[in-house]
PDB file of C-alpha atoms in Angstrom:
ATOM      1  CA  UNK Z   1     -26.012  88.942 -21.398  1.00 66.00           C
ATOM      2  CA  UNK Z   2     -28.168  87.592 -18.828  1.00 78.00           C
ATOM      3  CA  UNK Z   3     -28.529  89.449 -15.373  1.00 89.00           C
ATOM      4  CA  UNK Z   4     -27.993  88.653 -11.293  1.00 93.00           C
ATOM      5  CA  UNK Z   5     -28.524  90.856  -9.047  1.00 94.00           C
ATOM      6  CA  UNK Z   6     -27.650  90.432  -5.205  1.00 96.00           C
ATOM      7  CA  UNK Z   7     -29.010  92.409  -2.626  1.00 96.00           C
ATOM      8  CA  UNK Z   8     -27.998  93.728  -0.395  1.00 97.00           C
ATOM      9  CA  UNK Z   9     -24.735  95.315  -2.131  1.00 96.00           C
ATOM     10  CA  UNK Z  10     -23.324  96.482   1.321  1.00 96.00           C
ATOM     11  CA  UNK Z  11     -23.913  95.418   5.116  1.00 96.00           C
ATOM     12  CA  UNK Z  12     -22.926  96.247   8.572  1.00 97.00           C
ATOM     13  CA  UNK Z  13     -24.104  93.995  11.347  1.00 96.00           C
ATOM     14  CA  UNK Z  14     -23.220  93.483  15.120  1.00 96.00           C
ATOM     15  CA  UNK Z  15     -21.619  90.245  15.969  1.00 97.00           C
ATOM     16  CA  UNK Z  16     -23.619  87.638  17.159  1.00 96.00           C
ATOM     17  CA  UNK Z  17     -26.239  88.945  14.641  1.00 97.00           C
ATOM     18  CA  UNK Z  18     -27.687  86.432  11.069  1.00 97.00           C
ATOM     19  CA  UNK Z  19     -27.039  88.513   7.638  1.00 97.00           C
ATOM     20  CA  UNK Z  20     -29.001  87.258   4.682  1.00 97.00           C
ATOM     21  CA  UNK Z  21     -28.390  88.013   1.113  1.00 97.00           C
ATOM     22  CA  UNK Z  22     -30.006  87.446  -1.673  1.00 97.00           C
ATOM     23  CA  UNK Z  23     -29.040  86.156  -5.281  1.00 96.00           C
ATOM     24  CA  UNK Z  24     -31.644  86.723  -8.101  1.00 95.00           C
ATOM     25  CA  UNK Z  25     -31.297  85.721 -11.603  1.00 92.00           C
ATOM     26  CA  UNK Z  26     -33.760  88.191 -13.209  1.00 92.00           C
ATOM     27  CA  UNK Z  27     -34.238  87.062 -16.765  1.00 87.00           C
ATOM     28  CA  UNK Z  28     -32.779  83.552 -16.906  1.00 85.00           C
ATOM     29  CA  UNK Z  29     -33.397  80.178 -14.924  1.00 86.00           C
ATOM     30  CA  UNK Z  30     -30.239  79.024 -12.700  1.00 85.00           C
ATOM     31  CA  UNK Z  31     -30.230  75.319 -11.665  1.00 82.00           C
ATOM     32  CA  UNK Z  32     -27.028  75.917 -10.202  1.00 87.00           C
ATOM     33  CA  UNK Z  33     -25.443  79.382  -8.345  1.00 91.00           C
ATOM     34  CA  UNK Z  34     -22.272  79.501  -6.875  1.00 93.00           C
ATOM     35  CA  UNK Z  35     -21.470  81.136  -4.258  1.00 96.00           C
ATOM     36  CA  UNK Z  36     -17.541  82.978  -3.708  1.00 96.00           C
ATOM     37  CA  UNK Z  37     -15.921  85.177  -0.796  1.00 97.00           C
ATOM     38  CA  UNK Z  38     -13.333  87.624  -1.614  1.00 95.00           C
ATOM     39  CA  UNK Z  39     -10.615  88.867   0.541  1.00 91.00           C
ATOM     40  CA  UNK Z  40      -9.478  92.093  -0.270  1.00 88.00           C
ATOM     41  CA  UNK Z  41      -6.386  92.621  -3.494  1.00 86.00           C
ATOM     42  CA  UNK Z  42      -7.129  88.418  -3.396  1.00 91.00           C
ATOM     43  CA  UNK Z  43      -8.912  85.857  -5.188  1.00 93.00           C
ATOM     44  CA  UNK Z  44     -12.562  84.978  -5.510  1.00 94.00           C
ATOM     45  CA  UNK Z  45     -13.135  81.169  -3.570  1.00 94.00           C
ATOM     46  CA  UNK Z  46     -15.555  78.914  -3.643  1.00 94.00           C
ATOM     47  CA  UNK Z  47     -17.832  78.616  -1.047  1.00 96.00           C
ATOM     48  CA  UNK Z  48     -20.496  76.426  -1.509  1.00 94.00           C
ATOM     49  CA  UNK Z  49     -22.677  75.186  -5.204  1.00 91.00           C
ATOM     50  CA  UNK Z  50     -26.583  76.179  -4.523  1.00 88.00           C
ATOM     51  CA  UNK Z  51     -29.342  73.304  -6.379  1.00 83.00           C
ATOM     52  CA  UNK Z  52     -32.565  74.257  -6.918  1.00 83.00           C
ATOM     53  CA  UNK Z  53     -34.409  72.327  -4.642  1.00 82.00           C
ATOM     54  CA  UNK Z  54     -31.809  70.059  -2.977  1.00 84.00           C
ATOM     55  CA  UNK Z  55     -29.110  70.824  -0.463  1.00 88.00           C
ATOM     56  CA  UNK Z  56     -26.414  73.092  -1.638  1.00 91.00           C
ATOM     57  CA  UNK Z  57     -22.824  71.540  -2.045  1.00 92.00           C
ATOM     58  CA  UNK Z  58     -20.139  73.033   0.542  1.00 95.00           C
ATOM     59  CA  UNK Z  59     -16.560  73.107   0.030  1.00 94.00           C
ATOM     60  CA  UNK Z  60     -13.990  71.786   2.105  1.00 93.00           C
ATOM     61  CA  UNK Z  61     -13.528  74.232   5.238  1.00 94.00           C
ATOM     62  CA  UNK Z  62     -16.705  75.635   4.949  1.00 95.00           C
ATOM     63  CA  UNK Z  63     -18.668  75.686   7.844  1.00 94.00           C
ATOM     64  CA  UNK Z  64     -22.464  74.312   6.788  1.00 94.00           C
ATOM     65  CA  UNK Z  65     -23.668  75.644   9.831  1.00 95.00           C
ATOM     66  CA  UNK Z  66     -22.670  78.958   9.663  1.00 96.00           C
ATOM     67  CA  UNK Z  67     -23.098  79.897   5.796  1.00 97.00           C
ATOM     68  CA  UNK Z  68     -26.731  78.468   4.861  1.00 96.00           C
ATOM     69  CA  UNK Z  69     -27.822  78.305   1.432  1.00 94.00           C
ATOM     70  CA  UNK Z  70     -30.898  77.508   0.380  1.00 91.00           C
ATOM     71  CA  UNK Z  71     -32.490  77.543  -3.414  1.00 89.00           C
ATOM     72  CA  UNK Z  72     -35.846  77.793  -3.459  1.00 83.00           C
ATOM     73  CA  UNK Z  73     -36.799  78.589  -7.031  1.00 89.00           C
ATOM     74  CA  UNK Z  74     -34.969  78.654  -9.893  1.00 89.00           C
ATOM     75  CA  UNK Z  75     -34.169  82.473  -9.707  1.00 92.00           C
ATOM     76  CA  UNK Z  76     -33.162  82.695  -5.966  1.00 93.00           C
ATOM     77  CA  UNK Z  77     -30.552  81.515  -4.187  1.00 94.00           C
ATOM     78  CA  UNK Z  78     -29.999  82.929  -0.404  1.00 95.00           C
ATOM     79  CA  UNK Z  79     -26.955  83.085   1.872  1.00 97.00           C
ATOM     80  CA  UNK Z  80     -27.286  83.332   5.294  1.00 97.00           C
ATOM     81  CA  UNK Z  81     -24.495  84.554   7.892  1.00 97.00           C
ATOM     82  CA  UNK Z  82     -25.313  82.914  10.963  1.00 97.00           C
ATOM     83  CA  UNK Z  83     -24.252  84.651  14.595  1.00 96.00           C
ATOM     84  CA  UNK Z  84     -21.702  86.407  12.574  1.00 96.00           C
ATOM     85  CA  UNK Z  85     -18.279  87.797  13.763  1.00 96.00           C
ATOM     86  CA  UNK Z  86     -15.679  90.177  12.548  1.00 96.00           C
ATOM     87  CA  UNK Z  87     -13.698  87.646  10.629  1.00 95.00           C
ATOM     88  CA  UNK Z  88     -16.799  87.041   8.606  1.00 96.00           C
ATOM     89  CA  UNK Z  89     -16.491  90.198   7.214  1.00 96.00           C
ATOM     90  CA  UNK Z  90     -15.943  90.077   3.508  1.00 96.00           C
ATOM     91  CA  UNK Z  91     -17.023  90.515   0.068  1.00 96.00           C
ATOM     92  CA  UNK Z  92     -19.421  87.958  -0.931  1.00 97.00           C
ATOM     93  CA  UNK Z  93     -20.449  87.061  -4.545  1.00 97.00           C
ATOM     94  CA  UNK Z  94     -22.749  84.810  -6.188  1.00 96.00           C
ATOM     95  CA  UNK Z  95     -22.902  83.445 -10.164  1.00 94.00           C
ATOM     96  CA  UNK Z  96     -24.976  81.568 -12.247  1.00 90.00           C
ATOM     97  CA  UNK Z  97     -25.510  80.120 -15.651  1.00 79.00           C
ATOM     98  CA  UNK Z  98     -28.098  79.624 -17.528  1.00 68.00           C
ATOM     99  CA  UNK Z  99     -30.337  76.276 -17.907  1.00 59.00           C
ATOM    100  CA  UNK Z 100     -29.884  77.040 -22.144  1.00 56.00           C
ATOM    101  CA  UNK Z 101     -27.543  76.402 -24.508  1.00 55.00           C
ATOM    102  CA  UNK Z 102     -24.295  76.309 -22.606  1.00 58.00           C
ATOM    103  CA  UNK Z 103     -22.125  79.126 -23.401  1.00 65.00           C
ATOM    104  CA  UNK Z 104     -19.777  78.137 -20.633  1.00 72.00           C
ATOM    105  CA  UNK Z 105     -20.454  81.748 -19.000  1.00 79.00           C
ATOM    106  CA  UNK Z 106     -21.111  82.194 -15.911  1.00 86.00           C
ATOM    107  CA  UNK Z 107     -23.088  85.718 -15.016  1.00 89.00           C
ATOM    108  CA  UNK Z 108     -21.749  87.374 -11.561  1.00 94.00           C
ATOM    109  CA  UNK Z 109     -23.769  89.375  -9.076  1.00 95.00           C
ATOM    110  CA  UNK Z 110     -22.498  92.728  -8.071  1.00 95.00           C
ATOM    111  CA  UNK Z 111     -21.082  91.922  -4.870  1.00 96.00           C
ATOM    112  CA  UNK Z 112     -22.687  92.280  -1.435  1.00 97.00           C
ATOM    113  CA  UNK Z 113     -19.925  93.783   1.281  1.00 96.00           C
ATOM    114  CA  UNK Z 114     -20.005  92.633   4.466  1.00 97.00           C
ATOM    115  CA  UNK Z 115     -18.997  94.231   7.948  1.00 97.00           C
ATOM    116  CA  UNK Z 116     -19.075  92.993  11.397  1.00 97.00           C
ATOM    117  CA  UNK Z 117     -19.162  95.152  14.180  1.00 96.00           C
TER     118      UNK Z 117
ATOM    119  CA  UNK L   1      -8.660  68.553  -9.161  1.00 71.00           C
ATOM    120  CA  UNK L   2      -8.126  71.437 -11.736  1.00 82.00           C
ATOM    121  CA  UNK L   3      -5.623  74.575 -10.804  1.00 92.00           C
ATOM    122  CA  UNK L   4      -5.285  77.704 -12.414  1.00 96.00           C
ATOM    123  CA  UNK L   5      -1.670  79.772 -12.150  1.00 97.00           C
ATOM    124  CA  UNK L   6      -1.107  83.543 -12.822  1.00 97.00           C
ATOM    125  CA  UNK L   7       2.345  83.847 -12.284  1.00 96.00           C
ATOM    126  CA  UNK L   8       2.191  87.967 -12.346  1.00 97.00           C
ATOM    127  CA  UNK L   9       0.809  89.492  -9.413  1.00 96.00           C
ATOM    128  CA  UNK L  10       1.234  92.867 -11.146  1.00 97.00           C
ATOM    129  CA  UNK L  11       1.635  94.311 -14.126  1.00 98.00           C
ATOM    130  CA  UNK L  12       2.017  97.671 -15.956  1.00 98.00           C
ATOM    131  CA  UNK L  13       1.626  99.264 -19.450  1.00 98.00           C
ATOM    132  CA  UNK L  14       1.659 102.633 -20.315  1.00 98.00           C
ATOM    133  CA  UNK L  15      -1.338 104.300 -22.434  1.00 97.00           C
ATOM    134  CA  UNK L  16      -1.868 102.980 -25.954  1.00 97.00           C
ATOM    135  CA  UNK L  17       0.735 100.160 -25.551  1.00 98.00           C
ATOM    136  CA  UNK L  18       0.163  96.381 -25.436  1.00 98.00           C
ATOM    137  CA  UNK L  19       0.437  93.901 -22.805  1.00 98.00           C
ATOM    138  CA  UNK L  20       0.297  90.344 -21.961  1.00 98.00           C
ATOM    139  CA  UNK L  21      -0.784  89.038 -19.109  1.00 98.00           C
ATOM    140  CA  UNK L  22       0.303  84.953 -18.102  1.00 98.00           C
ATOM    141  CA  UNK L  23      -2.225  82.033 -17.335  1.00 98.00           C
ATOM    142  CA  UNK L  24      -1.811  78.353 -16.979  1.00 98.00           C
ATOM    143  CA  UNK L  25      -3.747  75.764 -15.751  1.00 97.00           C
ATOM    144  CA  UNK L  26      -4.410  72.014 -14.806  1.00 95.00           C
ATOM    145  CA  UNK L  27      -6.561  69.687 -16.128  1.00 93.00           C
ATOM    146  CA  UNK L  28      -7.309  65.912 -16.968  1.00 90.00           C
ATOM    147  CA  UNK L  29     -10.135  66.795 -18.906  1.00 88.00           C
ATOM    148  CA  UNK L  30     -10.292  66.992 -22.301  1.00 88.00           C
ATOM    149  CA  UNK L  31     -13.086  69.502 -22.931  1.00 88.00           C
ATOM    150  CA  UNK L  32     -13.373  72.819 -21.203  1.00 91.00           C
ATOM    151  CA  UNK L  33     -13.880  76.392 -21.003  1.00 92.00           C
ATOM    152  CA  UNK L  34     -11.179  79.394 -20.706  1.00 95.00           C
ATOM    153  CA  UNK L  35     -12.142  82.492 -19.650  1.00 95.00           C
ATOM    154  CA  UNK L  36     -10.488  85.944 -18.617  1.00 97.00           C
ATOM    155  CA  UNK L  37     -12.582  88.215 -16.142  1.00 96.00           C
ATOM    156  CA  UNK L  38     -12.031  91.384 -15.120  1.00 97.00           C
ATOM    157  CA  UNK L  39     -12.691  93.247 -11.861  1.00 96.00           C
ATOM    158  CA  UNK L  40     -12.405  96.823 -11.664  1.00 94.00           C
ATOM    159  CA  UNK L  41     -12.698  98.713  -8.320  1.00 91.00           C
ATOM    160  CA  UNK L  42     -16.049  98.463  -8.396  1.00 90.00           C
ATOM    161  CA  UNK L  43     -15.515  94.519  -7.829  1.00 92.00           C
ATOM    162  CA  UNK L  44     -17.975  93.661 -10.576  1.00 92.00           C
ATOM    163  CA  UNK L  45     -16.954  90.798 -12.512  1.00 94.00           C
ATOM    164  CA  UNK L  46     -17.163  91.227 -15.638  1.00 94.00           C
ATOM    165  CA  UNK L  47     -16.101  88.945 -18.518  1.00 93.00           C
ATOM    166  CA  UNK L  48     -13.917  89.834 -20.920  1.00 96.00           C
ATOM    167  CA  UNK L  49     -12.898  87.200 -22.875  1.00 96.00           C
ATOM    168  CA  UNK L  50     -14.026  83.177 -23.498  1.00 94.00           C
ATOM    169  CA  UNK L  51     -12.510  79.918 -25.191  1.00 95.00           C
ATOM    170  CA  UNK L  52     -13.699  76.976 -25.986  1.00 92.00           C
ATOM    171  CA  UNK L  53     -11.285  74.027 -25.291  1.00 92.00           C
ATOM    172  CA  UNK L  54     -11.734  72.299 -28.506  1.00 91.00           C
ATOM    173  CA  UNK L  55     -11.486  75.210 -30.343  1.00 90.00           C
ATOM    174  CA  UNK L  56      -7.861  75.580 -32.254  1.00 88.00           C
ATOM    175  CA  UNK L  57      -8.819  79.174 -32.992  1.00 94.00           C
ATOM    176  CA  UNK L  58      -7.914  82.064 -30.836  1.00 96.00           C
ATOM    177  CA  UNK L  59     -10.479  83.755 -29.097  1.00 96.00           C
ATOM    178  CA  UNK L  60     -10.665  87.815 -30.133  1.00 96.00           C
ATOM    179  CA  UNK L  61     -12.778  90.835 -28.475  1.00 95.00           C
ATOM    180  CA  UNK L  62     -11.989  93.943 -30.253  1.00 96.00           C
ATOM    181  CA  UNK L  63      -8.410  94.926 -28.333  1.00 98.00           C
ATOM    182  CA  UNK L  64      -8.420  92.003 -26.165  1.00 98.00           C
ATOM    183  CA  UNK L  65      -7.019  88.517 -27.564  1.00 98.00           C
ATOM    184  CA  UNK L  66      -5.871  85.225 -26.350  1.00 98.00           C
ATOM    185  CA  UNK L  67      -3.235  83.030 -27.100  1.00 98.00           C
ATOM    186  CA  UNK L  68      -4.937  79.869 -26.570  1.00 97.00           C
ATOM    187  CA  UNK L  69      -1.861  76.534 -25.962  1.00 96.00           C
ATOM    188  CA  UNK L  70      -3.883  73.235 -25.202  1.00 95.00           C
ATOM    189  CA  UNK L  71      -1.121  71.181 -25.203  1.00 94.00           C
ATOM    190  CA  UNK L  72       1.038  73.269 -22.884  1.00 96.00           C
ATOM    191  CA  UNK L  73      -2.667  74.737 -21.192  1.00 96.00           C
ATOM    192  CA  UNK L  74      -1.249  77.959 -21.499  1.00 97.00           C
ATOM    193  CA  UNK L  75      -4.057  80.643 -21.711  1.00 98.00           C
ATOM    194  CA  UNK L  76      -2.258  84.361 -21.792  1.00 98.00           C
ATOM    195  CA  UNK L  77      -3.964  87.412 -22.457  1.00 98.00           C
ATOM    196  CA  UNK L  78      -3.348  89.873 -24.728  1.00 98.00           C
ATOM    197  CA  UNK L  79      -4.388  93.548 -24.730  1.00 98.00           C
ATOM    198  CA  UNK L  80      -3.840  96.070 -27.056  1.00 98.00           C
ATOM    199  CA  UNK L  81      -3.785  99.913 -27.076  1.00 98.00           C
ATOM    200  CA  UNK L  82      -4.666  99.689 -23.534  1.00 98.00           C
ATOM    201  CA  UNK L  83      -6.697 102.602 -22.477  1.00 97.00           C
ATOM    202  CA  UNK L  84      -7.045 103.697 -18.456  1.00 97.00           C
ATOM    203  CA  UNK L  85     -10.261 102.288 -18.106  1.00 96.00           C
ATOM    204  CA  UNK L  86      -8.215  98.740 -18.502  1.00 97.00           C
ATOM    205  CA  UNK L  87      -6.691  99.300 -15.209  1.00 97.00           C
ATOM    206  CA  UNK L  88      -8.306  96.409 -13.330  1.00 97.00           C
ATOM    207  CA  UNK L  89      -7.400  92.993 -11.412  1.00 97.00           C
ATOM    208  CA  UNK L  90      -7.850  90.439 -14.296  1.00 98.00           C
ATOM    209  CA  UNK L  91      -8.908  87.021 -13.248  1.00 97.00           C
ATOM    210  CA  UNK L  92      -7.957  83.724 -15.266  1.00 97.00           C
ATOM    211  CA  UNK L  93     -10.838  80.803 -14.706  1.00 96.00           C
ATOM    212  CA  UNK L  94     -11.275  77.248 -16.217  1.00 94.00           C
ATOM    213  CA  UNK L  95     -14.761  75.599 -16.320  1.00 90.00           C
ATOM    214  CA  UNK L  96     -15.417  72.256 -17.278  1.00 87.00           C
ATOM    215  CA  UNK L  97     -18.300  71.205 -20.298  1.00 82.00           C
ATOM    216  CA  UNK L  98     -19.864  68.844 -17.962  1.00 72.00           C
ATOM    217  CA  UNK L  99     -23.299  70.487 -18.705  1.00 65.00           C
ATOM    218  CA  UNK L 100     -24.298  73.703 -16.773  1.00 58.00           C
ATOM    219  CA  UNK L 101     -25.697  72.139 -13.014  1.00 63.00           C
ATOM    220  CA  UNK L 102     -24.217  71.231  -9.933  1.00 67.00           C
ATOM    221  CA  UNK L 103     -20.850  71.533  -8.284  1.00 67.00           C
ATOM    222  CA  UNK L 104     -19.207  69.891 -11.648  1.00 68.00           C
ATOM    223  CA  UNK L 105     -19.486  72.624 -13.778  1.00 75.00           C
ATOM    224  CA  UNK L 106     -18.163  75.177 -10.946  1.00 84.00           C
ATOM    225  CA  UNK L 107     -15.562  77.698 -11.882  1.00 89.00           C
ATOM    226  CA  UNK L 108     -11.517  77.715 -10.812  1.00 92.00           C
ATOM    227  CA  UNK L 109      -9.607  81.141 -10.644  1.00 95.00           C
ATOM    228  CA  UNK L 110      -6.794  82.040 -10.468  1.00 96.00           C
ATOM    229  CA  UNK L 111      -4.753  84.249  -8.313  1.00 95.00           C
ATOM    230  CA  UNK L 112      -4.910  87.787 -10.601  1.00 97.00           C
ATOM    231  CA  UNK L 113      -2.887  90.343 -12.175  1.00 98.00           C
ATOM    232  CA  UNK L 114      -3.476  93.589 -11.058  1.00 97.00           C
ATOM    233  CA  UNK L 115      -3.115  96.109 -14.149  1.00 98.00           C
ATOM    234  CA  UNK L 116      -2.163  99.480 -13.770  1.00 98.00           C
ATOM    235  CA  UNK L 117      -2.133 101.514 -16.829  1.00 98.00           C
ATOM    236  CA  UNK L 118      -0.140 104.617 -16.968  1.00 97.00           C
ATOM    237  CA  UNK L 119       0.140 108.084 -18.967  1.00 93.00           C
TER     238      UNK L 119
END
């Protein structure tokens, strides 16, 4: 199946700081990522759809401001963590699918944890 | 908007037995996508199974199987001669065939089952 890799797969910041991580699909085009947060022993939720090339698409309660996405090209989509605190700490994953013949999958990242100090 | 249920927070099988784990969801659309995902500790997702809404067969992977209700948009999971390395939290998602861009074609889970497989 196709391949995304995030980077970095673990993070430990100090509050106030920005955390960036990155979302590559390495052998397929992705119009669209998603991007999810995890709690721990609890479900993955939406957080915001990434375009290529136009602004990404937030859910509700999601703060724009603080979780920036942008989509660049169509194999990299970036989260950024802006003046991050302890209750940002989580596990953060991004998907994708491919621009093909839809399969309906959607191919995961591994996972990039997240720890604020 | 479209929910997914797992009623089972946890479940438990013993080594070489077969279990089923519980799905439902809710939908006015007419064609979509199933899927059941697994996460081991690792946290990778990783997909185990997929069903195609208009699809009256039953979706099969080797020991894994579904038992695919439109009507009643039941979607359970069936594993057989589970092994250890099943032990996992097992995700149940919905996707909509609206094509394969924007927030539209986004993915729903559902709570999980957490899977522990014993000797």
């Amino acid at each position: 199946g196709a391949v995304v890799s995030q980077h970095p797969s673990w993070v430990i910041c100090k509050s106030g700081t920005s955390v960036k991580i990155e979302c590559r699909s390495l052998d397929f085009q992705a119009t669209t990522m998603f991007w999810y947060r995890q709690f721990p022993k609890q479900s993955l939720m939406l957080m915001a759809t990434s375009n290529e090339g136009s602004k990404a698409t937030y859910e509700q309660g999601v703060e724009k401001d603080k979780f920036l996405i942008n989509h660049a090209s169509l194999t990299l989509s970036t989260l950024t963590v802006t003046s991050a605190h302890p209750e940002d700490s989580s596990f953060y994953i991004c998907s994708a699918g491919t621009s093909g013949p839809n399969t309906g999958e959607l191919f995961f990242g591994e996972g990039s944890r997240l720890t604020v100090l | 908007a479209q929910t997914v249920t797992q009623s089972q927070p946890e479940m438990s099988v013993q080594e070489a037995e077969t279990v089923t784990l519980s799905c439902t969801y809710d939908t006015s659309e007419s064609d979509y996508y199933l899927f059941w995902y697994k996460q081991p500790p690792s946290r990778q997702m990783i997909l185990v199974i997929r069903q195609e809404a208009y699809k009256q067969q039953n979706a099969t992977e080797n020991r894994f199987s579904v038992n695919f209700q439109k009507a009643a948009k039941s979607f359970s999971l069936k594993i057989s001669d589970s092994q250890l390395g099943d032990a996992a939290m097992y995700f149940c998602a919905y996707r909509p065939n609206r094509g394969y861009t924007g927030t539209a074609s986004k993915l729903t889970f559902g709570t999980g089952t957490r899977l522990q497989v014993t000797l």
